[in-house]
Amino acid sequence: MGSMPPHEFTPGRIACVWTFSEDRQTMQRSSIDRLREDLITPDIPGSKGIRVFVKSRKIVVIARFIDHYLALPIFTHKGAGLDSKIEMKGEYVSIQNRPGFGYNAQPETEHGCLYTTTTAKDAGKKAISAHANVWFTYPLSQPYRNMVTFLGELDPESVSKLCELYLTGTKFALSNTLNNVHHSWWSNARYSLGSEKLQYLAEEAEAEEQRRQANTTQPVNKAFSAPAQEQTYSGALTRQTISGTKTGETPRNTTGFQPLKRPQPSGSSNEVSGGPSKRARG
């Protein structure tokens, strides 16, 4: 590994860096891979004894700033994939080398798969491991001066997809944060999250008033009400709230990120899933 100039850290670049975290699992030295991992016990006077887990990890660059870049980490969970992370699958997207001869890998999540510009054969020792997934809700900030080894890059479509997943996941979480703040404190600046939520509240209030007036002027003919309630897939996209609740429905708690579902045949309900990954399709 070595330091690289800032212009080398282009979005979509795949790199290997050193990461440092607290050893919360009380690992034994005999269980770590000494070629890629280590345990350090800092000797800091007056502090409780802790151990630091050092590991080399693959990352994907998604944004650059003046002094540092933003990246998303790649996990294989010791080759087991997401079998032990069932409740968190919605926060991961699979990543593999570009499909080649005999390529049969299947995405492990609903978000599909990201692909590099090279096949595993061409990448050689720099190939992406099996059961690799990008944790797009767990960003890392790294100074340009930190040591790094570049391994490859994502294709343009995958770069776009990963950025959208990161943006929608972050927006979903921040929207929930604003739900705990009175709307009078939300920003009304153009393109801000607060103004978007305020606009939605105004549209919901107007739609509710129109429904109320319609119900008071004429009775609802239940025999012909079902077709009028049908909505298209594109319509579902525009009518979702930030937290995933459709117009006219009572909000419900949702977990993770789930893709939108296309309308079912006549007679079935047309539900739209509530996660913010509505733009990410596998």
mmCIF file of C-alpha atoms in Angstrom, residues 37-278:
data_model
loop_
_atom_site.group_PDB
_atom_site.id
_atom_site.type_symbol
_atom_site.label_atom_id
_atom_site.label_comp_id
_atom_site.label_asym_id
_atom_site.label_seq_id
_atom_site.Cartn_x
_atom_site.Cartn_y
_atom_site.Cartn_z
ATOM 1 C CA GLU A 37 -5.487 -8.524 10.377
ATOM 2 C CA ASP A 38 -3.978 -7.662 13.738
ATOM 3 C CA LEU A 39 -4.935 -6.845 17.329
ATOM 4 C CA ILE A 40 -3.434 -3.856 19.133
ATOM 5 C CA THR A 41 -3.685 -3.046 22.845
ATOM 6 C CA PRO A 42 -3.023 0.693 23.323
ATOM 7 C CA ASP A 43 -1.217 1.609 26.539
ATOM 8 C CA ILE A 44 -2.936 4.857 27.526
ATOM 9 C CA PRO A 45 -2.417 5.894 31.188
ATOM 10 C CA GLY A 46 -5.668 6.282 33.102
ATOM 11 C CA SER A 47 -7.849 4.624 30.452
ATOM 12 C CA LYS A 48 -9.570 1.278 30.572
ATOM 13 C CA GLY A 49 -7.872 -1.420 28.605
ATOM 14 C CA ILE A 50 -9.266 -1.882 25.088
ATOM 15 C CA ARG A 51 -8.089 -3.735 22.046
ATOM 16 C CA VAL A 52 -8.157 -2.399 18.505
ATOM 17 C CA PHE A 53 -8.908 -4.706 15.590
ATOM 18 C CA VAL A 54 -6.902 -3.802 12.491
ATOM 19 C CA LYS A 55 -8.045 -5.135 9.129
ATOM 20 C CA SER A 56 -7.451 -4.480 5.449
ATOM 21 C CA ARG A 57 -10.800 -3.969 3.730
ATOM 22 C CA LYS A 58 -12.036 -3.320 0.224
ATOM 23 C CA ILE A 59 -14.022 -0.124 -0.280
ATOM 24 C CA VAL A 60 -15.769 1.727 -3.119
ATOM 25 C CA VAL A 61 -15.191 5.473 -3.520
ATOM 26 C CA ILE A 62 -18.442 7.425 -4.031
ATOM 27 C CA ALA A 63 -17.514 11.094 -3.443
ATOM 28 C CA ARG A 64 -14.522 13.416 -3.081
ATOM 29 C CA PHE A 65 -13.940 16.449 -0.871
ATOM 30 C CA ILE A 66 -10.990 18.814 -0.387
ATOM 31 C CA ASP A 67 -9.129 16.810 2.253
ATOM 32 C CA HIS A 68 -10.814 13.414 2.170
ATOM 33 C CA TYR A 69 -13.044 11.066 0.216
ATOM 34 C CA LEU A 70 -16.213 9.167 1.080
ATOM 35 C CA ALA A 71 -16.329 5.415 0.537
ATOM 36 C CA LEU A 72 -18.591 2.444 1.223
ATOM 37 C CA PRO A 73 -17.105 -0.779 2.664
ATOM 38 C CA ILE A 74 -17.340 -4.254 1.153
ATOM 39 C CA PHE A 75 -18.076 -7.185 3.477
ATOM 40 C CA THR A 76 -18.025 -10.944 2.898
ATOM 41 C CA HIS A 77 -18.591 -11.835 6.585
ATOM 42 C CA LYS A 78 -15.841 -14.453 6.418
ATOM 43 C CA GLY A 79 -17.216 -15.886 3.174
ATOM 44 C CA ALA A 80 -20.695 -16.587 4.565
ATOM 45 C CA GLY A 81 -22.347 -13.627 2.876
ATOM 46 C CA LEU A 82 -25.527 -12.282 4.448
ATOM 47 C CA ASP A 83 -26.792 -15.540 5.959
ATOM 48 C CA SER A 84 -26.182 -14.125 9.436
ATOM 49 C CA LYS A 85 -27.478 -10.644 8.571
ATOM 50 C CA ILE A 86 -31.037 -11.431 7.509
ATOM 51 C CA GLU A 87 -32.547 -8.387 9.223
ATOM 52 C CA MET A 88 -29.996 -6.090 7.537
ATOM 53 C CA LYS A 89 -30.132 -7.368 3.960
ATOM 54 C CA GLY A 90 -31.981 -4.243 2.872
ATOM 55 C CA GLU A 91 -28.862 -2.176 3.639
ATOM 56 C CA TYR A 92 -26.551 -4.198 1.393
ATOM 57 C CA VAL A 93 -26.125 -4.613 -2.350
ATOM 58 C CA SER A 94 -24.116 -7.447 -3.905
ATOM 59 C CA ILE A 95 -20.931 -6.745 -5.862
ATOM 60 C CA GLN A 96 -19.128 -9.009 -8.327
ATOM 61 C CA ASN A 97 -16.701 -8.861 -11.207
ATOM 62 C CA ARG A 98 -18.157 -8.430 -14.671
ATOM 63 C CA PRO A 99 -19.869 -11.659 -15.784
ATOM 64 C CA GLY A 100 -17.674 -14.010 -17.779
ATOM 65 C CA PHE A 101 -17.736 -17.607 -18.990
ATOM 66 C CA GLY A 102 -19.281 -19.928 -16.381
ATOM 67 C CA TYR A 103 -20.456 -17.019 -14.254
ATOM 68 C CA ASN A 104 -23.378 -18.112 -12.044
ATOM 69 C CA ALA A 105 -23.244 -15.822 -9.017
ATOM 70 C CA GLN A 106 -26.654 -14.608 -7.845
ATOM 71 C CA PRO A 107 -27.372 -11.358 -5.962
ATOM 72 C CA GLU A 108 -27.974 -11.838 -2.243
ATOM 73 C CA THR A 109 -30.319 -8.872 -1.818
ATOM 74 C CA GLU A 110 -33.337 -7.287 -3.467
ATOM 75 C CA HIS A 111 -31.146 -4.494 -4.813
ATOM 76 C CA GLY A 112 -29.492 -6.702 -7.409
ATOM 77 C CA CYS A 113 -25.759 -6.560 -8.094
ATOM 78 C CA LEU A 114 -22.991 -4.065 -8.832
ATOM 79 C CA TYR A 115 -20.395 -5.040 -11.423
ATOM 80 C CA THR A 116 -16.764 -4.118 -12.014
ATOM 81 C CA THR A 117 -15.307 -3.374 -15.437
ATOM 82 C CA THR A 118 -13.195 -6.560 -15.463
ATOM 83 C CA THR A 119 -13.956 -10.265 -15.242
ATOM 84 C CA ALA A 120 -12.638 -12.300 -12.319
ATOM 85 C CA LYS A 121 -10.173 -13.985 -14.681
ATOM 86 C CA ASP A 122 -8.750 -10.675 -15.871
ATOM 87 C CA ALA A 123 -8.661 -9.240 -12.345
ATOM 88 C CA GLY A 124 -6.666 -12.189 -10.980
ATOM 89 C CA LYS A 125 -5.670 -11.655 -7.343
ATOM 90 C CA LYS A 126 -7.601 -8.365 -7.328
ATOM 91 C CA ALA A 127 -10.924 -10.086 -8.086
ATOM 92 C CA ILE A 128 -13.927 -9.525 -5.844
ATOM 93 C CA SER A 129 -14.482 -12.385 -3.389
ATOM 94 C CA ALA A 130 -17.568 -14.588 -3.468
ATOM 95 C CA HIS A 131 -20.535 -13.427 -1.346
ATOM 96 C CA ALA A 132 -19.223 -9.849 -1.329
ATOM 97 C CA ASN A 133 -21.706 -7.073 -0.546
ATOM 98 C CA VAL A 134 -21.429 -3.294 -0.227
ATOM 99 C CA TRP A 135 -22.890 -1.909 3.016
ATOM 100 C CA PHE A 136 -24.309 1.315 1.590
ATOM 101 C CA THR A 137 -25.572 2.719 4.926
ATOM 102 C CA TYR A 138 -22.119 2.488 6.561
ATOM 103 C CA PRO A 139 -19.977 5.220 4.928
ATOM 104 C CA LEU A 140 -16.301 5.702 5.730
ATOM 105 C CA SER A 141 -14.349 8.961 5.497
ATOM 106 C CA GLN A 142 -10.700 8.534 4.579
ATOM 107 C CA PRO A 143 -7.952 11.181 4.188
ATOM 108 C CA TYR A 144 -6.211 11.125 0.811
ATOM 109 C CA ARG A 145 -2.875 10.732 2.589
ATOM 110 C CA ASN A 146 -3.827 7.336 4.068
ATOM 111 C CA MET A 147 -2.237 4.283 2.486
ATOM 112 C CA VAL A 148 -4.272 2.584 -0.240
ATOM 113 C CA THR A 149 -4.074 -0.013 -3.005
ATOM 114 C CA PHE A 150 -6.360 0.344 -6.024
ATOM 115 C CA LEU A 151 -7.978 -2.890 -7.227
ATOM 116 C CA GLY A 152 -10.377 -1.895 -10.004
ATOM 117 C CA GLU A 153 -13.524 0.104 -10.639
ATOM 118 C CA LEU A 154 -17.283 -0.231 -11.060
ATOM 119 C CA ASP A 155 -18.933 0.165 -14.440
ATOM 120 C CA PRO A 156 -20.829 3.479 -14.922
ATOM 121 C CA GLU A 157 -24.287 1.960 -14.380
ATOM 122 C CA SER A 158 -23.176 0.429 -11.081
ATOM 123 C CA VAL A 159 -21.665 3.736 -9.917
ATOM 124 C CA SER A 160 -25.010 5.434 -10.526
ATOM 125 C CA LYS A 161 -26.907 2.642 -8.785
ATOM 126 C CA LEU A 162 -24.682 2.695 -5.704
ATOM 127 C CA CYS A 163 -24.939 6.486 -5.376
ATOM 128 C CA GLU A 164 -28.737 6.269 -5.554
ATOM 129 C CA LEU A 165 -28.828 3.552 -2.890
ATOM 130 C CA TYR A 166 -26.612 5.609 -0.594
ATOM 131 C CA LEU A 167 -28.673 8.748 -1.182
ATOM 132 C CA THR A 168 -32.074 7.122 -0.668
ATOM 133 C CA GLY A 169 -30.901 5.205 2.398
ATOM 134 C CA THR A 170 -29.491 8.356 3.978
ATOM 135 C CA LYS A 171 -32.538 10.408 3.006
ATOM 136 C CA PHE A 172 -34.844 7.819 4.554
ATOM 137 C CA ALA A 173 -32.989 7.971 7.873
ATOM 138 C CA LEU A 174 -32.802 11.783 7.927
ATOM 139 C CA SER A 175 -36.490 12.046 7.063
ATOM 140 C CA ASN A 176 -37.273 9.937 10.124
ATOM 141 C CA THR A 177 -35.068 12.279 12.150
ATOM 142 C CA LEU A 178 -37.098 15.292 10.999
ATOM 143 C CA ASN A 179 -40.292 13.487 11.978
ATOM 144 C CA ASN A 180 -39.194 14.027 15.585
ATOM 145 C CA VAL A 181 -38.729 17.766 14.993
ATOM 146 C CA HIS A 182 -41.769 20.073 14.788
ATOM 147 C CA HIS A 183 -42.409 21.065 11.183
ATOM 148 C CA SER A 184 -42.135 24.762 12.062
ATOM 149 C CA TRP A 185 -38.391 24.177 12.379
ATOM 150 C CA TRP A 186 -37.999 22.444 9.019
ATOM 151 C CA SER A 187 -36.004 24.315 6.399
ATOM 152 C CA ASN A 188 -37.978 25.866 3.562
ATOM 153 C CA ALA A 189 -34.901 26.431 1.412
ATOM 154 C CA ARG A 190 -35.241 25.275 -2.172
ATOM 155 C CA TYR A 191 -34.422 21.572 -2.697
ATOM 156 C CA SER A 192 -34.023 20.993 1.060
ATOM 157 C CA LEU A 193 -35.431 17.913 2.754
ATOM 158 C CA GLY A 194 -37.578 20.101 4.978
ATOM 159 C CA SER A 195 -39.176 21.918 2.041
ATOM 160 C CA GLU A 196 -39.876 18.595 0.350
ATOM 161 C CA LYS A 197 -41.656 17.303 3.443
ATOM 162 C CA LEU A 198 -43.588 20.580 3.846
ATOM 163 C CA GLN A 199 -44.736 20.385 0.237
ATOM 164 C CA TYR A 200 -45.923 16.836 0.778
ATOM 165 C CA LEU A 201 -47.899 17.838 3.881
ATOM 166 C CA ALA A 202 -49.576 20.636 1.907
ATOM 167 C CA GLU A 203 -50.439 18.285 -0.959
ATOM 168 C CA GLU A 204 -51.823 15.707 1.465
ATOM 169 C CA ALA A 205 -53.988 18.323 3.172
ATOM 170 C CA GLU A 206 -55.340 19.506 -0.191
ATOM 171 C CA ALA A 207 -56.046 15.952 -1.349
ATOM 172 C CA GLU A 208 -57.797 15.139 1.925
ATOM 173 C CA GLU A 209 -59.987 18.230 1.588
ATOM 174 C CA GLN A 210 -60.928 17.236 -1.972
ATOM 175 C CA ARG A 211 -61.847 13.734 -0.811
ATOM 176 C CA ARG A 212 -63.934 15.167 2.024
ATOM 177 C CA GLN A 213 -65.821 17.450 -0.329
ATOM 178 C CA ALA A 214 -66.394 14.624 -2.811
ATOM 179 C CA ASN A 215 -67.812 12.392 -0.075
ATOM 180 C CA THR A 216 -70.251 15.081 1.063
ATOM 181 C CA THR A 217 -71.584 15.891 -2.434
ATOM 182 C CA GLN A 218 -72.222 12.398 -3.778
ATOM 183 C CA PRO A 219 -72.336 8.831 -2.437
ATOM 184 C CA VAL A 220 -69.609 6.363 -3.289
ATOM 185 C CA ASN A 221 -70.676 3.589 -5.667
ATOM 186 C CA LYS A 222 -68.785 0.626 -4.247
ATOM 187 C CA ALA A 223 -69.510 -1.502 -7.312
ATOM 188 C CA PHE A 224 -67.369 0.772 -9.465
ATOM 189 C CA SER A 225 -64.859 2.131 -6.955
ATOM 190 C CA ALA A 226 -62.135 -0.519 -7.406
ATOM 191 C CA PRO A 227 -60.943 0.442 -10.926
ATOM 192 C CA ALA A 228 -60.732 4.091 -9.907
ATOM 193 C CA GLN A 229 -58.317 3.169 -7.135
ATOM 194 C CA GLU A 230 -55.887 1.334 -9.369
ATOM 195 C CA GLN A 231 -52.528 3.003 -9.864
ATOM 196 C CA THR A 232 -49.647 2.420 -12.215
ATOM 197 C CA TYR A 233 -46.108 1.584 -11.185
ATOM 198 C CA SER A 234 -44.926 5.082 -12.141
ATOM 199 C CA GLY A 235 -47.860 6.571 -10.252
ATOM 200 C CA ALA A 236 -46.839 4.709 -7.133
ATOM 201 C CA LEU A 237 -43.410 6.300 -7.343
ATOM 202 C CA THR A 238 -44.763 9.832 -7.391
ATOM 203 C CA ARG A 239 -47.360 9.223 -4.667
ATOM 204 C CA GLN A 240 -45.026 7.710 -2.080
ATOM 205 C CA THR A 241 -44.047 9.733 0.955
ATOM 206 C CA ILE A 242 -40.449 9.953 2.047
ATOM 207 C CA SER A 243 -41.118 7.313 4.671
ATOM 208 C CA GLY A 244 -42.962 5.110 2.193
ATOM 209 C CA THR A 245 -46.673 5.715 3.019
ATOM 210 C CA LYS A 246 -49.110 6.041 0.095
ATOM 211 C CA THR A 247 -51.550 8.910 -0.165
ATOM 212 C CA GLY A 248 -54.646 8.274 1.909
ATOM 213 C CA GLU A 249 -53.121 5.482 3.982
ATOM 214 C CA THR A 250 -52.240 5.497 7.660
ATOM 215 C CA PRO A 251 -48.424 5.469 8.132
ATOM 216 C CA ARG A 252 -46.967 2.202 9.314
ATOM 217 C CA ASN A 253 -43.571 1.240 10.619
ATOM 218 C CA THR A 254 -41.256 -0.370 8.100
ATOM 219 C CA THR A 255 -37.827 -1.893 8.442
ATOM 220 C CA GLY A 256 -35.015 -1.932 5.939
ATOM 221 C CA PHE A 257 -35.256 -0.887 2.319
ATOM 222 C CA GLN A 258 -37.656 -2.654 -0.015
ATOM 223 C CA PRO A 259 -38.182 -2.209 -3.785
ATOM 224 C CA LEU A 260 -41.528 -1.153 -5.194
ATOM 225 C CA LYS A 261 -43.845 -3.899 -6.369
ATOM 226 C CA ARG A 262 -45.766 -3.784 -9.624
ATOM 227 C CA PRO A 263 -49.593 -3.851 -9.441
ATOM 228 C CA GLN A 264 -51.127 -7.305 -9.060
ATOM 229 C CA PRO A 265 -53.872 -8.648 -11.357
ATOM 230 C CA SER A 266 -57.454 -7.433 -10.834
ATOM 231 C CA GLY A 267 -58.861 -8.417 -7.465
ATOM 232 C CA SER A 268 -55.619 -8.160 -5.500
ATOM 233 C CA SER A 269 -54.460 -5.208 -3.452
ATOM 234 C CA ASN A 270 -51.988 -2.789 -5.010
ATOM 235 C CA GLU A 271 -49.575 -2.225 -2.145
ATOM 236 C CA VAL A 272 -46.384 -0.291 -2.519
ATOM 237 C CA SER A 273 -43.505 -1.311 -0.302
ATOM 238 C CA GLY A 274 -42.335 1.276 2.223
ATOM 239 C CA GLY A 275 -38.554 1.477 1.949
ATOM 240 C CA PRO A 276 -36.588 4.254 0.287
ATOM 241 C CA SER A 277 -34.865 2.051 -2.312
ATOM 242 C CA LYS A 278 -37.658 2.591 -4.762
#
